[in-house]
Amino acid sequence: MSNTALLERPATTASARTQPEPAAPLPAAGADLPAVRSPRGFALYVGLDEIKAAEAGVSLPLLVDALRRTLAELAPGAETHATVALAPHGSGGRDLDVVRLALQEPGAIARTKAAAEEDTTDEESGVTVDISRKRVLIDGESAAFTYKEFELLQYLVLREGRTIERSELVSALWQAQDDETPGERTIDVHVRRLRAKLGRYEDIVRTVRGIGYRFDRHADVVIRYGHGTPSPDRF
């Protein structure tokens, strides 16, 4: 969620207990009341599938129960309701976005409609890097990028104008336990494959001799970030 609140017990001072603030006077009968909207609760969307939960040593029911017990301790009068968002097996996208859409969150529905409208106006020429949908369109056609090739392009795009060293690409895109963790020079091979699929737009990925690679703003490239784009600081 965009707004994060830290749940803590409100501190109560001695002066606050002995000298309560006077209640606000009630409006006179027949007075016009302002149209004020006040919070009545909140929704916490959690993006986590059963496999990821199991890897963390928990389950979705266990997490729901823990959250309910925390709320009961902090605010005994709070009413709670939990529901699990179901999606077809193999559904793409971030878990959190799938949850918000499945539960009919208005913002998620609006973004989905906007994305559908954008699809009807895809550029007929140039490169479209769709971060939200993990795809690349070249001259209006979907390019057959592998998962790692898209990650490599995305990493550079999210850091537009910054030269990325080969060592950073290796550490960011491959885990230490991966069987095929490349050396720094092997990155050059991945970049060559990426450029080959970009075809006549291969120069959007620039080589900085002796250092690494970079992506600069390019007239032939459209970037669609969409909702839930990973932050460059925590990608």
Short mmCIF file of C-alpha atoms in Angstrom, two decimals:
data_model
loop_
_atom_site.label_atom_id
_atom_site.label_comp_id
_atom_site.label_asym_id
_atom_site.label_seq_id
_atom_site.Cartn_x
_atom_site.Cartn_y
_atom_site.Cartn_z
CA MET A 1 0.00 0.00 0.00
CA SER A 2 1.14 3.50 -0.63
CA ASN A 3 0.50 4.70 2.91
CA THR A 4 2.21 2.77 5.67
CA ALA A 5 1.22 3.07 9.31
CA LEU A 6 3.23 1.78 12.26
CA LEU A 7 0.98 0.10 14.80
CA GLU A 8 2.00 1.16 18.31
CA ARG A 9 0.22 1.60 21.58
CA PRO A 10 -0.56 5.32 22.03
CA ALA A 11 1.46 6.78 24.87
CA THR A 12 -0.65 8.29 27.65
CA THR A 13 0.94 10.93 29.87
CA ALA A 14 -0.11 11.76 33.40
CA SER A 15 -1.24 15.24 32.40
CA ALA A 16 -3.37 13.80 29.64
CA ARG A 17 -5.10 11.52 32.15
CA THR A 18 -5.78 14.21 34.71
CA GLN A 19 -6.68 17.03 32.33
CA PRO A 20 -8.73 15.66 29.44
CA GLU A 21 -9.42 18.01 26.59
CA PRO A 22 -12.92 19.53 26.69
CA ALA A 23 -15.38 17.97 24.27
CA ALA A 24 -16.17 20.00 21.19
CA PRO A 25 -19.56 21.75 21.42
CA LEU A 26 -22.39 20.10 19.53
CA PRO A 27 -23.74 22.01 16.52
CA ALA A 28 -26.97 23.83 17.00
CA ALA A 29 -30.13 22.10 15.88
CA GLY A 30 -30.77 22.67 12.20
CA ALA A 31 -27.23 23.88 11.51
CA ASP A 32 -25.72 22.86 8.21
CA LEU A 33 -23.09 20.16 8.77
CA PRO A 34 -20.04 20.05 6.48
CA ALA A 35 -19.73 17.04 4.22
CA VAL A 36 -16.79 15.41 6.00
CA ARG A 37 -15.54 11.93 5.24
CA SER A 38 -13.74 10.15 8.05
CA PRO A 39 -11.80 6.87 8.06
CA ARG A 40 -13.76 3.83 9.19
CA GLY A 41 -11.03 1.23 8.84
CA PHE A 42 -8.37 0.04 6.45
CA ALA A 43 -7.55 -2.80 4.07
CA LEU A 44 -4.14 -4.47 4.02
CA TYR A 45 -3.42 -6.32 0.79
CA VAL A 46 -0.80 -9.05 1.14
CA GLY A 47 0.78 -10.50 -1.98
CA LEU A 48 2.03 -13.98 -1.04
CA ASP A 49 1.26 -17.33 -2.63
CA GLU A 50 1.21 -20.66 -0.79
CA ILE A 51 4.61 -21.72 -2.08
CA LYS A 52 6.37 -18.55 -0.91
CA ALA A 53 4.59 -18.78 2.43
CA ALA A 54 5.74 -22.37 2.87
CA GLU A 55 9.31 -21.39 2.02
CA ALA A 56 9.11 -18.84 4.83
CA GLY A 57 7.87 -21.53 7.23
CA VAL A 58 4.31 -20.18 7.52
CA SER A 59 0.94 -20.52 5.82
CA LEU A 60 -1.74 -18.04 4.78
CA PRO A 61 -4.15 -19.08 7.59
CA LEU A 62 -1.32 -18.74 10.10
CA LEU A 63 -0.56 -15.21 8.90
CA VAL A 64 -4.22 -14.22 9.03
CA ASP A 65 -4.50 -15.55 12.58
CA ALA A 66 -1.36 -13.69 13.65
CA LEU A 67 -2.66 -10.40 12.24
CA ARG A 68 -6.00 -10.87 13.96
CA ARG A 69 -4.34 -11.56 17.31
CA THR A 70 -2.18 -8.44 16.90
CA LEU A 71 -5.26 -6.31 16.19
CA ALA A 72 -7.14 -7.84 19.12
CA GLU A 73 -4.27 -6.84 21.39
CA LEU A 74 -3.86 -3.33 20.03
CA ALA A 75 -7.52 -2.52 19.41
CA PRO A 76 -9.92 -5.00 21.05
CA GLY A 77 -12.93 -3.25 19.52
CA ALA A 78 -11.76 -3.70 15.93
CA GLU A 79 -13.86 -5.84 13.60
CA THR A 80 -11.97 -7.97 11.13
CA HIS A 81 -12.73 -9.92 7.98
CA ALA A 82 -10.22 -11.85 5.91
CA THR A 83 -10.62 -13.23 2.41
CA VAL A 84 -8.17 -15.05 0.15
CA ALA A 85 -7.75 -13.94 -3.45
CA LEU A 86 -7.84 -16.85 -5.90
CA ALA A 87 -6.31 -16.74 -9.36
CA PRO A 88 -5.87 -19.37 -12.10
CA HIS A 89 -2.65 -21.35 -12.00
CA GLY A 90 0.03 -19.73 -14.08
CA SER A 91 -1.41 -16.23 -13.81
CA GLY A 92 1.33 -13.71 -14.45
CA GLY A 93 2.08 -10.46 -12.67
CA ARG A 94 3.06 -9.55 -9.14
CA ASP A 95 1.17 -11.35 -6.38
CA LEU A 96 0.11 -8.04 -4.83
CA ASP A 97 -1.36 -6.76 -8.10
CA VAL A 98 -3.23 -10.05 -8.62
CA VAL A 99 -4.69 -9.77 -5.10
CA ARG A 100 -5.82 -6.17 -5.57
CA LEU A 101 -7.46 -6.98 -8.90
CA ALA A 102 -9.11 -10.18 -7.62
CA LEU A 103 -10.59 -8.26 -4.68
CA GLN A 104 -11.89 -5.54 -7.02
CA GLU A 105 -9.78 -2.75 -5.58
CA PRO A 106 -10.86 0.35 -7.57
CA GLY A 107 -7.35 1.59 -8.26
CA ALA A 108 -6.25 -1.79 -9.63
CA ILE A 109 -9.32 -1.99 -11.87
CA ALA A 110 -8.68 1.51 -13.22
CA ARG A 111 -5.05 0.69 -14.00
CA THR A 112 -6.04 -2.54 -15.75
CA LYS A 113 -8.52 -0.66 -17.94
CA ALA A 114 -5.91 1.98 -18.74
CA ALA A 115 -3.40 -0.71 -19.71
CA ALA A 116 -5.97 -2.35 -21.98
CA GLU A 117 -6.58 0.98 -23.69
CA GLU A 118 -2.84 1.46 -24.15
CA ASP A 119 -2.65 -1.92 -25.88
CA THR A 120 -4.98 -0.65 -28.60
CA THR A 121 -2.58 2.19 -29.40
CA ASP A 122 0.75 0.31 -29.48
CA GLU A 123 3.36 2.09 -31.52
CA GLU A 124 3.83 0.57 -34.97
CA SER A 125 7.54 1.36 -34.97
CA GLY A 126 10.23 1.54 -32.34
CA VAL A 127 10.74 -0.36 -29.10
CA THR A 128 8.23 -0.54 -26.26
CA VAL A 129 9.62 -1.86 -22.98
CA ASP A 130 6.60 -2.79 -20.88
CA ILE A 131 7.95 -3.10 -17.35
CA SER A 132 4.56 -3.85 -15.81
CA ARG A 133 3.87 -6.78 -18.17
CA LYS A 134 7.43 -8.02 -18.57
CA ARG A 135 7.50 -7.79 -22.34
CA VAL A 136 9.20 -5.98 -25.20
CA LEU A 137 7.49 -4.91 -28.42
CA ILE A 138 9.61 -4.24 -31.48
CA ASP A 139 7.80 -2.44 -34.29
CA GLY A 140 4.51 -3.55 -32.75
CA GLU A 141 5.47 -7.23 -32.49
CA SER A 142 6.23 -9.08 -29.24
CA ALA A 143 9.93 -9.99 -29.02
CA ALA A 144 10.96 -13.45 -27.78
CA PHE A 145 13.07 -12.33 -24.86
CA THR A 146 14.07 -14.88 -22.24
CA TYR A 147 13.36 -14.08 -18.60
CA LYS A 148 17.01 -13.23 -17.96
CA GLU A 149 17.29 -11.09 -21.09
CA PHE A 150 14.29 -9.04 -20.02
CA GLU A 151 15.71 -8.69 -16.49
CA LEU A 152 18.96 -7.41 -17.95
CA LEU A 153 17.21 -4.82 -20.12
CA GLN A 154 14.90 -3.84 -17.26
CA TYR A 155 17.82 -3.35 -14.89
CA LEU A 156 19.45 -0.92 -17.31
CA VAL A 157 16.19 0.88 -18.14
CA LEU A 158 15.34 1.46 -14.47
CA ARG A 159 18.75 3.10 -14.05
CA GLU A 160 18.54 5.33 -17.09
CA GLY A 161 21.65 7.41 -17.69
CA ARG A 162 23.80 5.48 -15.24
CA THR A 163 26.69 3.25 -16.34
CA ILE A 164 26.30 -0.21 -14.76
CA GLU A 165 29.43 -2.23 -14.16
CA ARG A 166 29.51 -5.87 -15.19
CA SER A 167 30.10 -6.98 -11.61
CA GLU A 168 26.92 -5.19 -10.49
CA LEU A 169 24.89 -6.91 -13.20
CA VAL A 170 26.17 -10.30 -12.10
CA SER A 171 25.45 -9.72 -8.40
CA ALA A 172 22.02 -8.19 -9.08
CA LEU A 173 20.67 -10.64 -11.65
CA TRP A 174 22.19 -13.93 -10.50
CA GLN A 175 22.03 -15.46 -7.04
CA ALA A 176 25.21 -16.87 -5.51
CA GLN A 177 23.70 -20.39 -5.45
CA ASP A 178 22.74 -20.37 -9.13
CA ASP A 179 24.37 -23.16 -11.12
CA GLU A 180 24.99 -20.90 -14.11
CA THR A 181 26.26 -17.75 -12.42
CA PRO A 182 28.31 -16.04 -15.15
CA GLY A 183 31.64 -14.33 -14.85
CA GLU A 184 31.85 -10.64 -15.58
CA ARG A 185 32.94 -11.22 -19.17
CA THR A 186 30.08 -13.64 -19.75
CA ILE A 187 27.78 -10.65 -19.34
CA ASP A 188 29.04 -9.50 -22.73
CA VAL A 189 27.57 -12.67 -24.27
CA HIS A 190 24.17 -11.98 -22.69
CA VAL A 191 24.27 -8.40 -23.94
CA ARG A 192 25.13 -9.56 -27.47
CA ARG A 193 22.12 -11.90 -27.45
CA LEU A 194 19.93 -9.09 -26.13
CA ARG A 195 21.11 -6.73 -28.85
CA ALA A 196 20.57 -9.36 -31.54
CA LYS A 197 16.89 -9.57 -30.56
CA LEU A 198 16.61 -5.77 -30.55
CA GLY A 199 17.66 -5.84 -34.20
CA ARG A 200 18.05 -2.38 -35.72
CA TYR A 201 17.48 -0.86 -32.27
CA GLU A 202 20.47 -2.62 -30.71
CA ASP A 203 22.22 0.66 -29.95
CA ILE A 204 19.73 1.51 -27.19
CA VAL A 205 22.03 -0.56 -24.95
CA ARG A 206 25.30 1.33 -24.98
CA THR A 207 28.72 -0.07 -24.19
CA VAL A 208 30.92 2.06 -21.94
CA ARG A 209 34.36 0.76 -22.74
CA GLY A 210 36.21 -0.75 -19.80
CA ILE A 211 33.27 -0.28 -17.41
CA GLY A 212 29.97 -1.81 -18.47
CA TYR A 213 26.68 -0.82 -20.06
CA ARG A 214 24.03 1.88 -19.87
CA PHE A 215 20.64 2.89 -21.20
CA ASP A 216 20.01 6.49 -22.22
CA ARG A 217 16.71 8.06 -23.24
CA HIS A 218 16.15 7.21 -26.88
CA ALA A 219 13.66 8.62 -29.38
CA ASP A 220 12.74 5.13 -30.61
CA VAL A 221 12.02 3.73 -27.13
CA VAL A 222 8.82 3.97 -25.07
CA ILE A 223 8.93 2.79 -21.45
CA ARG A 224 5.71 1.68 -19.79
CA TYR A 225 6.27 1.56 -16.09
CA GLY A 226 2.78 0.76 -14.83
CA HIS A 227 1.76 0.08 -11.25
CA GLY A 228 4.14 -1.92 -9.06
CA THR A 229 7.29 -1.22 -10.99
CA PRO A 230 10.28 -2.35 -8.92
CA SER A 231 12.24 0.45 -7.32
CA PRO A 232 15.83 0.77 -8.61
CA ASP A 233 16.94 0.92 -4.97
CA ARG A 234 15.58 -2.50 -4.09
CA PHE A 235 15.43 -4.35 -7.40
#
